[in-house]
PDB file of C-alpha atoms in Angstrom:
ATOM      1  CA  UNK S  48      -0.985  38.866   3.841  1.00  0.00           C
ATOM      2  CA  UNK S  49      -0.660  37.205   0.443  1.00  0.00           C
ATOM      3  CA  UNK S  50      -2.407  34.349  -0.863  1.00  0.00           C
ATOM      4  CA  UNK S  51       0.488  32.882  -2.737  1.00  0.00           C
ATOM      5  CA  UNK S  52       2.660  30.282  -2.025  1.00  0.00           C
ATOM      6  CA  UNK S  53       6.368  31.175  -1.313  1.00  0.00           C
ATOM      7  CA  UNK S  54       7.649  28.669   1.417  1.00  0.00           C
ATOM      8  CA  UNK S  55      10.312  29.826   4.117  1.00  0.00           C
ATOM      9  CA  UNK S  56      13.080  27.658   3.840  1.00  0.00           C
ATOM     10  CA  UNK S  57      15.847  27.920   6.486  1.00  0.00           C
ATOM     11  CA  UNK S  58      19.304  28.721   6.198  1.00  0.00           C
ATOM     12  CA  UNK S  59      20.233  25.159   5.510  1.00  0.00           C
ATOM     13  CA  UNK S  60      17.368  24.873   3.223  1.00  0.00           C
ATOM     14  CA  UNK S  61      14.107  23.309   5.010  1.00  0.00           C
ATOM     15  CA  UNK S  62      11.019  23.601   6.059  1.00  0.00           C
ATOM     16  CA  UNK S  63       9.876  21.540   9.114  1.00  0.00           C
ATOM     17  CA  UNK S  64       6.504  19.014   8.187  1.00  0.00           C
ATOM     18  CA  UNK S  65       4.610  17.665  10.276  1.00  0.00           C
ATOM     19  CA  UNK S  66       2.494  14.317   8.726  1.00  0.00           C
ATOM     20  CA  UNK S  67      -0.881  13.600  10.176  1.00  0.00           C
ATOM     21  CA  UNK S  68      -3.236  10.870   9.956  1.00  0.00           C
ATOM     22  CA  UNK S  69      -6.137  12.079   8.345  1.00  0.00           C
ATOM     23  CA  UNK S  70      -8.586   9.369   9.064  1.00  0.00           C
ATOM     24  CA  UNK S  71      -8.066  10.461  13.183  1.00  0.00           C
ATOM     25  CA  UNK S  72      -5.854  13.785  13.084  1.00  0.00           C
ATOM     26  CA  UNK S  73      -3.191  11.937  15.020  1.00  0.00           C
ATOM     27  CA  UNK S  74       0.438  12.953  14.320  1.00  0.00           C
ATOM     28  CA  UNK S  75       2.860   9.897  12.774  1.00  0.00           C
ATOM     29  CA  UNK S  76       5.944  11.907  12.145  1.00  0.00           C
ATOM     30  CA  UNK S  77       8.255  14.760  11.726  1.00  0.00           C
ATOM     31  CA  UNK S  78      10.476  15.220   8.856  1.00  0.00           C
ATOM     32  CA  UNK S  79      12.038  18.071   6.984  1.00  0.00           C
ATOM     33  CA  UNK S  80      11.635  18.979   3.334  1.00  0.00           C
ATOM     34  CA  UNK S  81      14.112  20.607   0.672  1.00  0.00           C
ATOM     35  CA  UNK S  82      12.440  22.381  -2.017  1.00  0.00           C
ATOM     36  CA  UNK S  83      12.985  19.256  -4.152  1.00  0.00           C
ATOM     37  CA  UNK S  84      11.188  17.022  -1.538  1.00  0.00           C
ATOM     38  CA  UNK S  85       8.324  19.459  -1.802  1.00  0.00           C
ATOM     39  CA  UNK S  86       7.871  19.661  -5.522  1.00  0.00           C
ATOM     40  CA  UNK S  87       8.029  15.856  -5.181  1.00  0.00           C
ATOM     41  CA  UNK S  88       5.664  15.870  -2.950  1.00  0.00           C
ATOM     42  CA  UNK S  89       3.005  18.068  -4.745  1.00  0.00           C
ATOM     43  CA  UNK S  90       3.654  16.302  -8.360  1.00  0.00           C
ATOM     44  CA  UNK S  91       3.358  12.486  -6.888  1.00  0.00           C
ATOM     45  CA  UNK S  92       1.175  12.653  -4.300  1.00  0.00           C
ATOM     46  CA  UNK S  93       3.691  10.921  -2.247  1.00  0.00           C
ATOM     47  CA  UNK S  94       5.492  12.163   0.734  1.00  0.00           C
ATOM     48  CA  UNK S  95       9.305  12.898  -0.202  1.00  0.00           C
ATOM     49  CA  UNK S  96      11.558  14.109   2.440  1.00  0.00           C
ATOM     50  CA  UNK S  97      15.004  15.328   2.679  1.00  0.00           C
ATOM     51  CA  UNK S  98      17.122  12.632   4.058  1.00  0.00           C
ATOM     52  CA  UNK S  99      19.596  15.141   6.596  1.00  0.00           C
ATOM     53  CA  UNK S 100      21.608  11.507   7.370  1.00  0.00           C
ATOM     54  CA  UNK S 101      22.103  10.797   3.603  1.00  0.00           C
ATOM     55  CA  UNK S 102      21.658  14.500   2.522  1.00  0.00           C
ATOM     56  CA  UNK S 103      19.230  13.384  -0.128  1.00  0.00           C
ATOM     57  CA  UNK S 104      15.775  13.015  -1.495  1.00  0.00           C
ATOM     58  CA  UNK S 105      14.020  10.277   0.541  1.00  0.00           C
ATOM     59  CA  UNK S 106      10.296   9.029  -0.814  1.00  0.00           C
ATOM     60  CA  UNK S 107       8.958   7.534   2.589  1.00  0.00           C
ATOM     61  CA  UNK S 108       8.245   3.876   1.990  1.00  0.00           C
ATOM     62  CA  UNK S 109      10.468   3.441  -0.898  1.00  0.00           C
ATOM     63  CA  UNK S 110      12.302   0.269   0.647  1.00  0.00           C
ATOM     64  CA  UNK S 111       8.821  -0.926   2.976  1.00  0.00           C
ATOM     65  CA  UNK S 112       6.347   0.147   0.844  1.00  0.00           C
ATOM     66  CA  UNK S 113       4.495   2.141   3.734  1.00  0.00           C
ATOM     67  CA  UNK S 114       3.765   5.030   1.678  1.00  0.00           C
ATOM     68  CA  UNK S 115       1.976   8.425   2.513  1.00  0.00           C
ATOM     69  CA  UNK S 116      -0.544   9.556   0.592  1.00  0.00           C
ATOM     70  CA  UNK S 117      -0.403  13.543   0.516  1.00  0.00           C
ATOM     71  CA  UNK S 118      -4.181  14.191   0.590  1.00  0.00           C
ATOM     72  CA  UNK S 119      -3.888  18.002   1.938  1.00  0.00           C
ATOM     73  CA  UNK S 120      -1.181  20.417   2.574  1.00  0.00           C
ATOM     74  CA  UNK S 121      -1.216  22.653   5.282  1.00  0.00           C
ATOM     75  CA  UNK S 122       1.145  25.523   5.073  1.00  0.00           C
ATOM     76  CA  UNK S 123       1.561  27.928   8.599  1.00  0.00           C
ATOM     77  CA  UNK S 124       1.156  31.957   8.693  1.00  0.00           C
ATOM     78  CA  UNK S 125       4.902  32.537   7.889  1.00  0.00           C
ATOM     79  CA  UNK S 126       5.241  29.895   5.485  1.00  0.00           C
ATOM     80  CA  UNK S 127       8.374  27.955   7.110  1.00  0.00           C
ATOM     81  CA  UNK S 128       6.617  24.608   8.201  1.00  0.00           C
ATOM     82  CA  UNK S 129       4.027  22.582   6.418  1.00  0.00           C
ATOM     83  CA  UNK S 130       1.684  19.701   8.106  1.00  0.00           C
ATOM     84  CA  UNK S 131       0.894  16.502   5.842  1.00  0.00           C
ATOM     85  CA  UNK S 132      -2.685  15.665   6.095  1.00  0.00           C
ATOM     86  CA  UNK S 133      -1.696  12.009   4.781  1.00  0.00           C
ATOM     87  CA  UNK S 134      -3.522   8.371   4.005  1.00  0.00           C
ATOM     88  CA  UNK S 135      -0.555   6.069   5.638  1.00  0.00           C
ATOM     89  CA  UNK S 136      -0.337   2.916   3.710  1.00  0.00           C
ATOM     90  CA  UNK S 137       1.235   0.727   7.035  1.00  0.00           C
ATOM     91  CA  UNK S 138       3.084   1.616  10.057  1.00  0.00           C
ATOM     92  CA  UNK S 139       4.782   4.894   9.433  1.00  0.00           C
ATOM     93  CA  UNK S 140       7.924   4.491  12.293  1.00  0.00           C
ATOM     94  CA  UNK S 141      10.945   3.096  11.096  1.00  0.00           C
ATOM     95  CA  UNK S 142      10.768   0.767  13.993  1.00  0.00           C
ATOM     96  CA  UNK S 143       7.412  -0.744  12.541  1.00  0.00           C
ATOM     97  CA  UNK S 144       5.102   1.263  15.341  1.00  0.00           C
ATOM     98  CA  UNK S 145       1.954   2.920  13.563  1.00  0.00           C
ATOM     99  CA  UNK S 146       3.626   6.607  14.900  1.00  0.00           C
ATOM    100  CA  UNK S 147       7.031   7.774  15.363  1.00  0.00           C
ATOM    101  CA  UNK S 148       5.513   9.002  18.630  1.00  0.00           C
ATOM    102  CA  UNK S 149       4.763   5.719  20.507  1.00  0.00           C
ATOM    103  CA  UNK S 150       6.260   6.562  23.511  1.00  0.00           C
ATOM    104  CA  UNK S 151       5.068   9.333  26.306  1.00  0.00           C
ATOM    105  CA  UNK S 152       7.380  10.666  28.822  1.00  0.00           C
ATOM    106  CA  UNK S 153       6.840   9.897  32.523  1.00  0.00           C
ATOM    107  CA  UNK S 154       9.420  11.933  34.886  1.00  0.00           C
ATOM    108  CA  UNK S 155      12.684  10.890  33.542  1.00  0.00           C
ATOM    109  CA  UNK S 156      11.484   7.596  31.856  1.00  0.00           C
ATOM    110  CA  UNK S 157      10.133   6.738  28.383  1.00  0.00           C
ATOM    111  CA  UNK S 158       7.217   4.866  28.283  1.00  0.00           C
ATOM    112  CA  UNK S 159       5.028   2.956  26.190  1.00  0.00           C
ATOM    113  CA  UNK S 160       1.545   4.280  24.935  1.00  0.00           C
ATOM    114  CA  UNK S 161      -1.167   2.233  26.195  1.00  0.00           C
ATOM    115  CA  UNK S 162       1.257   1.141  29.520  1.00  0.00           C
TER     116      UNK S 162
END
């Protein structure tokens, strides 16, 4: 196994990352990089993305300001997916909830953490 870094990008060109709180380890969102997002990433500090909507560099918080702050990368045994150990700087969901992942599933139904 080699120690140096040569990410796995799919066949459309991404690697899956996974962004994590690191003040309590609890996951605020799933996003996919290009290799420009990464390198981004890695010089700014910031968390960049690739926008598959737009098809184009997105730095998170650009229009709200709620920034991540990359403080570690974490990079899986075949390379493909990376987890952002990040300082979130406000609500990270687009919707204005702290974590894309609010909401736990009950049978059929969506619900509400904390309900």
């Amino acid at each position: 196994m080699s120690d140096k870094f040569e990410p796995k990008f799919d066949v459309a060109g991404l690697l899956t990352a996974v962004v994590v709180d690191v003040s309590d380890n609890s996951v605020r969102m799933v996003a996919f990089m290009d290799r420009e997002a990464l390198e981004r990433t890695r010089e700014t500090g910031l968390a960049h993305f690739h926008s598959r909507s737009r098809g184009a560099l997105w730095l998170k918080g650009e229009t709200s300001g709620n920034t991540l702050a990359v403080e570690e990368i974490l990079v899986d045994c075949d390379q493909d997916a990376v987890v952002l150990r990040c300082t979130p700087r406000g609500p990270t969901c687009h919707t204005g909830a702290e974590s894309c992942f609010y909401r736990r599933l009950e049978g059929d139904r969506l619900v509400a953490q904390g309900d």
